[in-house]
Amino acid sequence: MGRLFWKFFLCILLAQLTATIAIGGAFWLRDQARQKASSSLDSGPPAAVALDAAAATLRHGGEAALRGLLADLRRPQLYVLDAARRDLLGRPVPAELPKEAERQLGNGEQRGAWRGARYLVGPGGERYLAFVPRQSGRPEGMRGGPPDPLTPALDPGARRRIGQTVVIGAAVVASLLFAALLAWYFSRPIRALRSAFEAAAAGDLAPRFGRATKGGDELSDLGRDFDRMSGRLRALMDGQRRLLHDVSHELRSPLARMQAAVGLAHQQPDKFASTLERIERESNRMDKLVGELLTLSRLEAMPDALRREPVDLTELADGIVADARFEAAESTRILIEADGTVGVTGDPDLLWSALENVVRNAAKHGAQGGIVTVALSADQGLARIDVLDRGPGIPPADLAAVFQPFFRAGASRTGVDGHGLGLAIAQRVVQAHGGEIVARNREDGGLRVTITLPQA
């Protein structure tokens, strides 16, 4: 068990022990008050009758007659003490009984026939203290075997104290177990979270907290949030590794071609012009790749840092289609269909880049002498752009992956120039504007890329 467990355990245990001691102290004070308020002398009608009989016997027959009465009387048990506080029959008398009797008589508590003590006066003016103790036991050493209240087996006060002790002991044991259980309950998810942090510090970002703990409290929620965070970090790190690998692969090819062109220029000076043209083309390709990478990195790092201004998507699409027609082959037709003006709010440069990448991608990979259609519409507060082509489409297993950086499906990996960043940039731009981009194969052949954006 760690330090946190013992801190929880001791704090909870101290709180419960304090409550137990407070409750036990309250019981003890109540018991003391009851003991002070109650009397160990019998004040019932039989005791009053016995005291009246003893007074009459002493008054009319003297001390000898009173001794005979005491010897014959079995219930209630009556004790009469002389001036020396000795019982007339020589029986042992606990010291607390005469004190209790004198206390009652001194406090003026002898009212009516219920009193349990009385002063008796003999024929010669002798004064005796008489009282009847409560019956609670069996006698020892007395003939006839009647109950003897002077030697009780276990008085009610003792039984009550034993019961209270048992209750307090059980409360302490229960507090100990409950404190241990509660401390373990609190410290277990924290230990699991610490283990997850240690694994993350060592480079293992696999979610592990959710498998170790189950529950719906705040600590479990914290652990699940940590799992989501570590999963997200793991995905980002994997993405960065793949990005670094893909960038190095994409840069290696143009660099190798540039080195080969430089070598060819040294070996064949007469081909210097064509070699220089080759170097320029590879340099432009690398510049375009670096620009696309910077755009993608900026969109991933600061997706909210965009300009916000009204943008006419119809006008934007007209300009992009015009450029695509100029660059496309003569056999490829690019059409635009628009239901009036469709406007959104956003960054016009980034929206231009996103739509241009989609249209260029359709013209390069999906035209094949066919028709590329750019259709704009607005419905229920959403602006929609559909880019449709008549190409071979994309295998269904690759539809979700076409928006990943450097991914190029099928034969386009080698057949068409490109780095596989266009659709990835388009997706980041659309998502940064609160929209969605989806790619689907058309039933009659070709690919449909649909962009939806919140309308201005």
PDB file of C-alpha atoms in Angstrom, residues 91-352:
ATOM      1  CA  ARG A  91     -25.406  -9.428  58.303  1.00  0.00           C
ATOM      2  CA  PRO A  92     -22.803  -7.674  56.165  1.00  0.00           C
ATOM      3  CA  VAL A  93     -24.108  -4.476  54.677  1.00  0.00           C
ATOM      4  CA  PRO A  94     -22.445  -2.719  51.704  1.00  0.00           C
ATOM      5  CA  ALA A  95     -21.402   0.789  52.619  1.00  0.00           C
ATOM      6  CA  GLU A  96     -23.272   2.358  49.677  1.00  0.00           C
ATOM      7  CA  LEU A  97     -26.686   1.219  50.923  1.00  0.00           C
ATOM      8  CA  PRO A  98     -26.666   3.181  54.248  1.00  0.00           C
ATOM      9  CA  LYS A  99     -25.249   6.172  52.405  1.00  0.00           C
ATOM     10  CA  GLU A 100     -28.039   5.991  49.844  1.00  0.00           C
ATOM     11  CA  ALA A 101     -30.640   5.692  52.614  1.00  0.00           C
ATOM     12  CA  GLU A 102     -29.211   8.663  54.507  1.00  0.00           C
ATOM     13  CA  ARG A 103     -29.038  10.637  51.278  1.00  0.00           C
ATOM     14  CA  GLN A 104     -32.694  10.081  50.606  1.00  0.00           C
ATOM     15  CA  LEU A 105     -33.667  10.881  54.173  1.00  0.00           C
ATOM     16  CA  GLY A 106     -31.400  13.913  54.266  1.00  0.00           C
ATOM     17  CA  ASN A 107     -32.802  15.261  50.993  1.00  0.00           C
ATOM     18  CA  GLY A 108     -36.341  14.957  52.298  1.00  0.00           C
ATOM     19  CA  GLU A 109     -37.241  12.232  49.796  1.00  0.00           C
ATOM     20  CA  GLN A 110     -39.487  10.293  52.161  1.00  0.00           C
ATOM     21  CA  ARG A 111     -42.833  11.360  50.866  1.00  0.00           C
ATOM     22  CA  GLY A 112     -45.772   8.971  51.244  1.00  0.00           C
ATOM     23  CA  ALA A 113     -45.661   5.190  51.471  1.00  0.00           C
ATOM     24  CA  TRP A 114     -43.286   4.655  48.525  1.00  0.00           C
ATOM     25  CA  ARG A 115     -40.098   5.651  50.324  1.00  0.00           C
ATOM     26  CA  GLY A 116     -37.398   2.948  50.650  1.00  0.00           C
ATOM     27  CA  ALA A 117     -35.721   4.113  53.887  1.00  0.00           C
ATOM     28  CA  ARG A 118     -36.877   5.312  57.293  1.00  0.00           C
ATOM     29  CA  TYR A 119     -35.552   6.241  60.721  1.00  0.00           C
ATOM     30  CA  LEU A 120     -37.068   4.017  63.471  1.00  0.00           C
ATOM     31  CA  VAL A 121     -37.292   5.105  67.148  1.00  0.00           C
ATOM     32  CA  GLY A 122     -37.314   2.529  69.956  1.00  0.00           C
ATOM     33  CA  PRO A 123     -39.202   2.662  73.302  1.00  0.00           C
ATOM     34  CA  GLY A 124     -36.152   4.127  75.001  1.00  0.00           C
ATOM     35  CA  GLY A 125     -35.515   6.718  72.295  1.00  0.00           C
ATOM     36  CA  GLU A 126     -32.957   4.567  70.404  1.00  0.00           C
ATOM     37  CA  ARG A 127     -32.649   5.517  66.754  1.00  0.00           C
ATOM     38  CA  TYR A 128     -32.310   2.964  63.958  1.00  0.00           C
ATOM     39  CA  LEU A 129     -31.877   3.246  60.200  1.00  0.00           C
ATOM     40  CA  ALA A 130     -34.112   0.872  58.243  1.00  0.00           C
ATOM     41  CA  PHE A 131     -34.152   0.308  54.469  1.00  0.00           C
ATOM     42  CA  VAL A 132     -35.144  -2.274  51.864  1.00  0.00           C
ATOM     43  CA  PRO A 133     -32.620  -2.777  48.996  1.00  0.00           C
ATOM     44  CA  ARG A 134     -33.748  -3.777  45.502  1.00  0.00           C
ATOM     45  CA  GLN A 135     -33.919  -7.541  44.923  1.00  0.00           C
ATOM     46  CA  SER A 136     -31.395  -8.541  42.200  1.00  0.00           C
ATOM     47  CA  GLY A 137     -29.599 -11.734  43.163  1.00  0.00           C
ATOM     48  CA  ARG A 138     -29.338 -14.837  45.316  1.00  0.00           C
ATOM     49  CA  PRO A 139     -28.046 -14.912  48.893  1.00  0.00           C
ATOM     50  CA  GLU A 140     -24.855 -16.489  50.040  1.00  0.00           C
ATOM     51  CA  GLY A 141     -24.580 -18.177  53.478  1.00  0.00           C
ATOM     52  CA  MET A 142     -28.217 -17.488  54.517  1.00  0.00           C
ATOM     53  CA  ARG A 143     -30.643 -20.210  55.483  1.00  0.00           C
ATOM     54  CA  GLY A 144     -33.604 -20.937  53.305  1.00  0.00           C
ATOM     55  CA  GLY A 145     -31.910 -19.703  50.121  1.00  0.00           C
ATOM     56  CA  PRO A 146     -33.969 -16.507  49.407  1.00  0.00           C
ATOM     57  CA  PRO A 147     -32.556 -13.833  47.091  1.00  0.00           C
ATOM     58  CA  ASP A 148     -29.819 -11.726  48.605  1.00  0.00           C
ATOM     59  CA  PRO A 149     -29.518  -8.217  47.143  1.00  0.00           C
ATOM     60  CA  LEU A 150     -26.188  -7.631  48.832  1.00  0.00           C
ATOM     61  CA  THR A 151     -24.254 -10.050  46.657  1.00  0.00           C
ATOM     62  CA  PRO A 152     -25.740  -9.718  43.200  1.00  0.00           C
ATOM     63  CA  ALA A 153     -24.365 -11.846  40.367  1.00  0.00           C
ATOM     64  CA  LEU A 154     -24.481  -8.961  37.928  1.00  0.00           C
ATOM     65  CA  ASP A 155     -26.335  -5.716  38.582  1.00  0.00           C
ATOM     66  CA  PRO A 156     -28.148  -3.903  35.752  1.00  0.00           C
ATOM     67  CA  GLY A 157     -25.570  -1.112  35.694  1.00  0.00           C
ATOM     68  CA  ALA A 158     -22.755  -3.604  35.090  1.00  0.00           C
ATOM     69  CA  ARG A 159     -24.728  -5.343  32.369  1.00  0.00           C
ATOM     70  CA  ARG A 160     -25.391  -1.987  30.734  1.00  0.00           C
ATOM     71  CA  ARG A 161     -21.719  -1.035  30.864  1.00  0.00           C
ATOM     72  CA  ILE A 162     -20.691  -4.380  29.356  1.00  0.00           C
ATOM     73  CA  GLY A 163     -23.230  -3.912  26.578  1.00  0.00           C
ATOM     74  CA  GLN A 164     -21.947  -0.421  25.873  1.00  0.00           C
ATOM     75  CA  THR A 165     -18.370  -1.706  25.791  1.00  0.00           C
ATOM     76  CA  VAL A 166     -19.322  -4.405  23.290  1.00  0.00           C
ATOM     77  CA  VAL A 167     -21.129  -1.848  21.108  1.00  0.00           C
ATOM     78  CA  ILE A 168     -18.172   0.564  21.165  1.00  0.00           C
ATOM     79  CA  GLY A 169     -15.728  -2.272  20.401  1.00  0.00           C
ATOM     80  CA  ALA A 170     -17.844  -3.417  17.465  1.00  0.00           C
ATOM     81  CA  ALA A 171     -18.029   0.184  16.223  1.00  0.00           C
ATOM     82  CA  VAL A 172     -14.227   0.481  16.381  1.00  0.00           C
ATOM     83  CA  VAL A 173     -13.729  -2.766  14.441  1.00  0.00           C
ATOM     84  CA  ALA A 174     -16.332  -1.721  11.868  1.00  0.00           C
ATOM     85  CA  SER A 175     -14.649   1.687  11.553  1.00  0.00           C
ATOM     86  CA  LEU A 176     -11.306  -0.008  10.977  1.00  0.00           C
ATOM     87  CA  LEU A 177     -12.668  -2.223   8.216  1.00  0.00           C
ATOM     88  CA  PHE A 178     -14.700   0.557   6.606  1.00  0.00           C
ATOM     89  CA  ALA A 179     -11.727   2.949   6.673  1.00  0.00           C
ATOM     90  CA  ALA A 180      -9.513   0.320   5.030  1.00  0.00           C
ATOM     91  CA  LEU A 181     -12.126  -0.392   2.342  1.00  0.00           C
ATOM     92  CA  LEU A 182     -12.740   3.291   1.623  1.00  0.00           C
ATOM     93  CA  ALA A 183      -9.024   4.087   1.522  1.00  0.00           C
ATOM     94  CA  TRP A 184      -8.444   1.190  -0.879  1.00  0.00           C
ATOM     95  CA  TYR A 185     -11.366   2.363  -3.053  1.00  0.00           C
ATOM     96  CA  PHE A 186      -9.914   5.877  -3.334  1.00  0.00           C
ATOM     97  CA  SER A 187      -6.282   4.881  -3.804  1.00  0.00           C
ATOM     98  CA  ARG A 188      -6.820   2.067  -6.344  1.00  0.00           C
ATOM     99  CA  PRO A 189      -7.744   4.265  -9.359  1.00  0.00           C
ATOM    100  CA  ILE A 190      -5.009   6.731  -8.425  1.00  0.00           C
ATOM    101  CA  ARG A 191      -2.454   3.894  -8.394  1.00  0.00           C
ATOM    102  CA  ALA A 192      -3.745   2.762 -11.791  1.00  0.00           C
ATOM    103  CA  LEU A 193      -3.507   6.325 -13.089  1.00  0.00           C
ATOM    104  CA  ARG A 194       0.049   6.591 -11.769  1.00  0.00           C
ATOM    105  CA  SER A 195       0.930   3.371 -13.575  1.00  0.00           C
ATOM    106  CA  ALA A 196      -0.570   4.799 -16.761  1.00  0.00           C
ATOM    107  CA  PHE A 197       1.492   7.989 -16.368  1.00  0.00           C
ATOM    108  CA  GLU A 198       4.671   5.962 -15.839  1.00  0.00           C
ATOM    109  CA  ALA A 199       3.936   3.921 -18.966  1.00  0.00           C
ATOM    110  CA  ALA A 200       3.266   7.102 -20.939  1.00  0.00           C
ATOM    111  CA  ALA A 201       6.531   8.605 -19.700  1.00  0.00           C
ATOM    112  CA  ALA A 202       8.302   5.464 -20.935  1.00  0.00           C
ATOM    113  CA  GLY A 203       6.727   5.916 -24.379  1.00  0.00           C
ATOM    114  CA  ASP A 204       3.847   3.437 -24.090  1.00  0.00           C
ATOM    115  CA  LEU A 205       0.734   5.444 -24.987  1.00  0.00           C
ATOM    116  CA  ALA A 206      -1.641   2.496 -25.302  1.00  0.00           C
ATOM    117  CA  PRO A 207      -4.845   3.120 -23.258  1.00  0.00           C
ATOM    118  CA  ARG A 208      -4.642   1.055 -20.088  1.00  0.00           C
ATOM    119  CA  PHE A 209      -6.629   2.806 -17.332  1.00  0.00           C
ATOM    120  CA  GLY A 210     -10.072   1.725 -18.579  1.00  0.00           C
ATOM    121  CA  ARG A 211      -9.053  -1.942 -18.404  1.00  0.00           C
ATOM    122  CA  ALA A 212      -7.835  -1.617 -14.805  1.00  0.00           C
ATOM    123  CA  THR A 213     -10.800   0.213 -13.258  1.00  0.00           C
ATOM    124  CA  LYS A 214     -14.535   0.309 -13.732  1.00  0.00           C
ATOM    125  CA  GLY A 215     -16.938   2.830 -12.263  1.00  0.00           C
ATOM    126  CA  GLY A 216     -18.721   6.054 -12.832  1.00  0.00           C
ATOM    127  CA  ASP A 217     -17.087   8.357 -10.308  1.00  0.00           C
ATOM    128  CA  GLU A 218     -14.846  11.338 -10.973  1.00  0.00           C
ATOM    129  CA  LEU A 219     -11.613   9.359 -10.602  1.00  0.00           C
ATOM    130  CA  SER A 220     -12.751   6.821 -13.211  1.00  0.00           C
ATOM    131  CA  ASP A 221     -13.777   9.673 -15.509  1.00  0.00           C
ATOM    132  CA  LEU A 222     -10.323  11.200 -15.042  1.00  0.00           C
ATOM    133  CA  GLY A 223      -8.705   7.906 -15.989  1.00  0.00           C
ATOM    134  CA  ARG A 224     -10.844   7.554 -19.094  1.00  0.00           C
ATOM    135  CA  ASP A 225      -9.986  11.128 -20.076  1.00  0.00           C
ATOM    136  CA  PHE A 226      -6.319  10.209 -19.693  1.00  0.00           C
ATOM    137  CA  ASP A 227      -6.867   7.181 -21.925  1.00  0.00           C
ATOM    138  CA  ARG A 228      -8.449   9.385 -24.569  1.00  0.00           C
ATOM    139  CA  MET A 229      -5.590  11.853 -24.275  1.00  0.00           C
ATOM    140  CA  SER A 230      -2.939   9.125 -24.561  1.00  0.00           C
ATOM    141  CA  GLY A 231      -4.787   7.585 -27.503  1.00  0.00           C
ATOM    142  CA  ARG A 232      -4.903  10.949 -29.230  1.00  0.00           C
ATOM    143  CA  LEU A 233      -1.199  11.538 -28.552  1.00  0.00           C
ATOM    144  CA  ARG A 234      -0.417   8.100 -29.857  1.00  0.00           C
ATOM    145  CA  ALA A 235      -2.359   8.779 -33.042  1.00  0.00           C
ATOM    146  CA  LEU A 236      -0.596  12.123 -33.478  1.00  0.00           C
ATOM    147  CA  MET A 237       2.827  10.592 -32.921  1.00  0.00           C
ATOM    148  CA  ASP A 238       2.077   7.795 -35.358  1.00  0.00           C
ATOM    149  CA  GLY A 239       0.863  10.383 -37.838  1.00  0.00           C
ATOM    150  CA  GLN A 240       4.022  12.408 -37.395  1.00  0.00           C
ATOM    151  CA  ARG A 241       6.154   9.314 -37.947  1.00  0.00           C
ATOM    152  CA  ARG A 242       4.229   8.429 -41.080  1.00  0.00           C
ATOM    153  CA  LEU A 243       4.432  12.035 -42.237  1.00  0.00           C
ATOM    154  CA  LEU A 244       8.194  12.119 -41.725  1.00  0.00           C
ATOM    155  CA  HIS A 245       8.565   8.835 -43.567  1.00  0.00           C
ATOM    156  CA  ASP A 246       6.375   9.959 -46.460  1.00  0.00           C
ATOM    157  CA  VAL A 247       8.043  13.365 -46.718  1.00  0.00           C
ATOM    158  CA  SER A 248      11.494  11.781 -46.826  1.00  0.00           C
ATOM    159  CA  HIS A 249      10.252   9.340 -49.461  1.00  0.00           C
ATOM    160  CA  GLU A 250       8.644  12.086 -51.566  1.00  0.00           C
ATOM    161  CA  LEU A 251      11.719  14.318 -51.357  1.00  0.00           C
ATOM    162  CA  ARG A 252      14.149  11.518 -52.104  1.00  0.00           C
ATOM    163  CA  SER A 253      12.860  10.976 -55.659  1.00  0.00           C
ATOM    164  CA  PRO A 254      13.109  14.597 -56.924  1.00  0.00           C
ATOM    165  CA  LEU A 255      16.455  15.026 -55.176  1.00  0.00           C
ATOM    166  CA  ALA A 256      17.772  11.881 -56.864  1.00  0.00           C
ATOM    167  CA  ARG A 257      16.529  13.128 -60.245  1.00  0.00           C
ATOM    168  CA  MET A 258      18.150  16.514 -59.648  1.00  0.00           C
ATOM    169  CA  GLN A 259      21.464  14.864 -58.771  1.00  0.00           C
ATOM    170  CA  ALA A 260      21.222  12.726 -61.877  1.00  0.00           C
ATOM    171  CA  ALA A 261      20.476  15.823 -63.980  1.00  0.00           C
ATOM    172  CA  VAL A 262      23.506  17.631 -62.517  1.00  0.00           C
ATOM    173  CA  GLY A 263      25.695  14.619 -63.294  1.00  0.00           C
ATOM    174  CA  LEU A 264      24.321  14.457 -66.820  1.00  0.00           C
ATOM    175  CA  ALA A 265      25.064  18.156 -67.284  1.00  0.00           C
ATOM    176  CA  HIS A 266      28.687  17.558 -66.319  1.00  0.00           C
ATOM    177  CA  GLN A 267      29.018  14.590 -68.642  1.00  0.00           C
ATOM    178  CA  GLN A 268      27.092  16.080 -71.610  1.00  0.00           C
ATOM    179  CA  PRO A 269      27.445  19.862 -71.686  1.00  0.00           C
ATOM    180  CA  ASP A 270      25.589  19.991 -74.993  1.00  0.00           C
ATOM    181  CA  LYS A 271      22.371  18.922 -73.169  1.00  0.00           C
ATOM    182  CA  PHE A 272      22.687  21.623 -70.534  1.00  0.00           C
ATOM    183  CA  ALA A 273      19.413  23.353 -71.516  1.00  0.00           C
ATOM    184  CA  SER A 274      17.275  20.227 -71.211  1.00  0.00           C
ATOM    185  CA  THR A 275      19.042  19.286 -67.990  1.00  0.00           C
ATOM    186  CA  LEU A 276      18.414  22.728 -66.532  1.00  0.00           C
ATOM    187  CA  GLU A 277      14.760  22.435 -67.494  1.00  0.00           C
ATOM    188  CA  ARG A 278      14.626  19.110 -65.684  1.00  0.00           C
ATOM    189  CA  ILE A 279      16.210  20.604 -62.566  1.00  0.00           C
ATOM    190  CA  GLU A 280      13.746  23.495 -62.654  1.00  0.00           C
ATOM    191  CA  ARG A 281      10.795  21.102 -62.936  1.00  0.00           C
ATOM    192  CA  GLU A 282      11.981  19.036 -59.962  1.00  0.00           C
ATOM    193  CA  SER A 283      12.638  22.207 -57.973  1.00  0.00           C
ATOM    194  CA  ASN A 284       9.086  23.406 -58.608  1.00  0.00           C
ATOM    195  CA  ARG A 285       7.763  20.033 -57.570  1.00  0.00           C
ATOM    196  CA  MET A 286       9.693  20.185 -54.296  1.00  0.00           C
ATOM    197  CA  ASP A 287       8.539  23.759 -53.729  1.00  0.00           C
ATOM    198  CA  LYS A 288       4.935  22.697 -54.235  1.00  0.00           C
ATOM    199  CA  LEU A 289       5.390  19.777 -51.837  1.00  0.00           C
ATOM    200  CA  VAL A 290       6.885  22.020 -49.146  1.00  0.00           C
ATOM    201  CA  GLY A 291       4.063  24.542 -49.624  1.00  0.00           C
ATOM    202  CA  GLU A 292       1.423  21.842 -49.264  1.00  0.00           C
ATOM    203  CA  LEU A 293       3.147  20.494 -46.170  1.00  0.00           C
ATOM    204  CA  LEU A 294       3.224  23.953 -44.593  1.00  0.00           C
ATOM    205  CA  THR A 295      -0.469  24.445 -45.347  1.00  0.00           C
ATOM    206  CA  LEU A 296      -1.329  21.046 -43.850  1.00  0.00           C
ATOM    207  CA  SER A 297       0.791  21.705 -40.774  1.00  0.00           C
ATOM    208  CA  ARG A 298      -0.795  25.130 -40.233  1.00  0.00           C
ATOM    209  CA  LEU A 299      -4.300  23.685 -40.510  1.00  0.00           C
ATOM    210  CA  GLU A 300      -3.509  20.927 -38.014  1.00  0.00           C
ATOM    211  CA  ALA A 301      -1.751  23.233 -35.542  1.00  0.00           C
ATOM    212  CA  MET A 302      -4.175  26.196 -35.649  1.00  0.00           C
ATOM    213  CA  PRO A 303      -7.513  25.102 -37.118  1.00  0.00           C
ATOM    214  CA  ASP A 304      -9.323  28.073 -35.549  1.00  0.00           C
ATOM    215  CA  ALA A 305      -6.886  30.777 -36.696  1.00  0.00           C
ATOM    216  CA  LEU A 306      -8.761  31.513 -39.927  1.00  0.00           C
ATOM    217  CA  ARG A 307      -9.986  34.669 -41.564  1.00  0.00           C
ATOM    218  CA  ARG A 308     -13.739  35.063 -41.444  1.00  0.00           C
ATOM    219  CA  GLU A 309     -15.309  36.998 -44.288  1.00  0.00           C
ATOM    220  CA  PRO A 310     -18.178  36.471 -46.756  1.00  0.00           C
ATOM    221  CA  VAL A 311     -17.223  34.188 -49.645  1.00  0.00           C
ATOM    222  CA  ASP A 312     -19.273  33.647 -52.828  1.00  0.00           C
ATOM    223  CA  LEU A 313     -18.746  29.965 -53.609  1.00  0.00           C
ATOM    224  CA  THR A 314     -20.281  30.363 -57.077  1.00  0.00           C
ATOM    225  CA  GLU A 315     -17.721  32.979 -58.044  1.00  0.00           C
ATOM    226  CA  LEU A 316     -14.962  30.943 -56.397  1.00  0.00           C
ATOM    227  CA  ALA A 317     -15.938  27.831 -58.349  1.00  0.00           C
ATOM    228  CA  ASP A 318     -16.069  29.782 -61.634  1.00  0.00           C
ATOM    229  CA  GLY A 319     -12.446  30.868 -61.229  1.00  0.00           C
ATOM    230  CA  ILE A 320     -11.269  27.383 -60.286  1.00  0.00           C
ATOM    231  CA  VAL A 321     -13.107  25.757 -63.195  1.00  0.00           C
ATOM    232  CA  ALA A 322     -11.660  28.324 -65.613  1.00  0.00           C
ATOM    233  CA  ASP A 323      -8.106  27.495 -64.476  1.00  0.00           C
ATOM    234  CA  ALA A 324      -8.803  23.762 -64.634  1.00  0.00           C
ATOM    235  CA  ARG A 325     -10.143  24.070 -68.196  1.00  0.00           C
ATOM    236  CA  PHE A 326      -6.989  25.881 -69.240  1.00  0.00           C
ATOM    237  CA  GLU A 327      -4.749  23.144 -67.771  1.00  0.00           C
ATOM    238  CA  ALA A 328      -6.880  20.129 -68.768  1.00  0.00           C
ATOM    239  CA  ALA A 329      -6.561  18.163 -71.966  1.00  0.00           C
ATOM    240  CA  GLU A 330      -8.716  19.102 -74.922  1.00  0.00           C
ATOM    241  CA  SER A 331     -10.747  15.916 -74.586  1.00  0.00           C
ATOM    242  CA  THR A 332     -11.747  16.713 -70.994  1.00  0.00           C
ATOM    243  CA  ARG A 333     -14.743  18.908 -70.348  1.00  0.00           C
ATOM    244  CA  ILE A 334     -15.298  20.614 -66.998  1.00  0.00           C
ATOM    245  CA  LEU A 335     -18.796  21.919 -66.389  1.00  0.00           C
ATOM    246  CA  ILE A 336     -20.228  24.003 -63.569  1.00  0.00           C
ATOM    247  CA  GLU A 337     -23.849  23.965 -62.381  1.00  0.00           C
ATOM    248  CA  ALA A 338     -25.055  26.475 -59.793  1.00  0.00           C
ATOM    249  CA  ASP A 339     -28.479  27.384 -58.410  1.00  0.00           C
ATOM    250  CA  GLY A 340     -27.809  31.078 -58.094  1.00  0.00           C
ATOM    251  CA  THR A 341     -25.398  32.584 -55.588  1.00  0.00           C
ATOM    252  CA  VAL A 342     -24.198  30.300 -52.769  1.00  0.00           C
ATOM    253  CA  GLY A 343     -22.402  32.147 -49.987  1.00  0.00           C
ATOM    254  CA  VAL A 344     -20.501  31.075 -46.866  1.00  0.00           C
ATOM    255  CA  THR A 345     -18.301  32.750 -44.270  1.00  0.00           C
ATOM    256  CA  GLY A 346     -14.661  31.749 -44.104  1.00  0.00           C
ATOM    257  CA  ASP A 347     -11.116  32.129 -45.394  1.00  0.00           C
ATOM    258  CA  PRO A 348     -11.318  32.633 -49.194  1.00  0.00           C
ATOM    259  CA  ASP A 349      -7.712  31.536 -49.854  1.00  0.00           C
ATOM    260  CA  LEU A 350      -8.104  28.258 -47.949  1.00  0.00           C
ATOM    261  CA  LEU A 351     -11.515  27.558 -49.477  1.00  0.00           C
ATOM    262  CA  TRP A 352     -10.016  28.190 -52.935  1.00  0.00           C
TER     263      TRP A 352
END
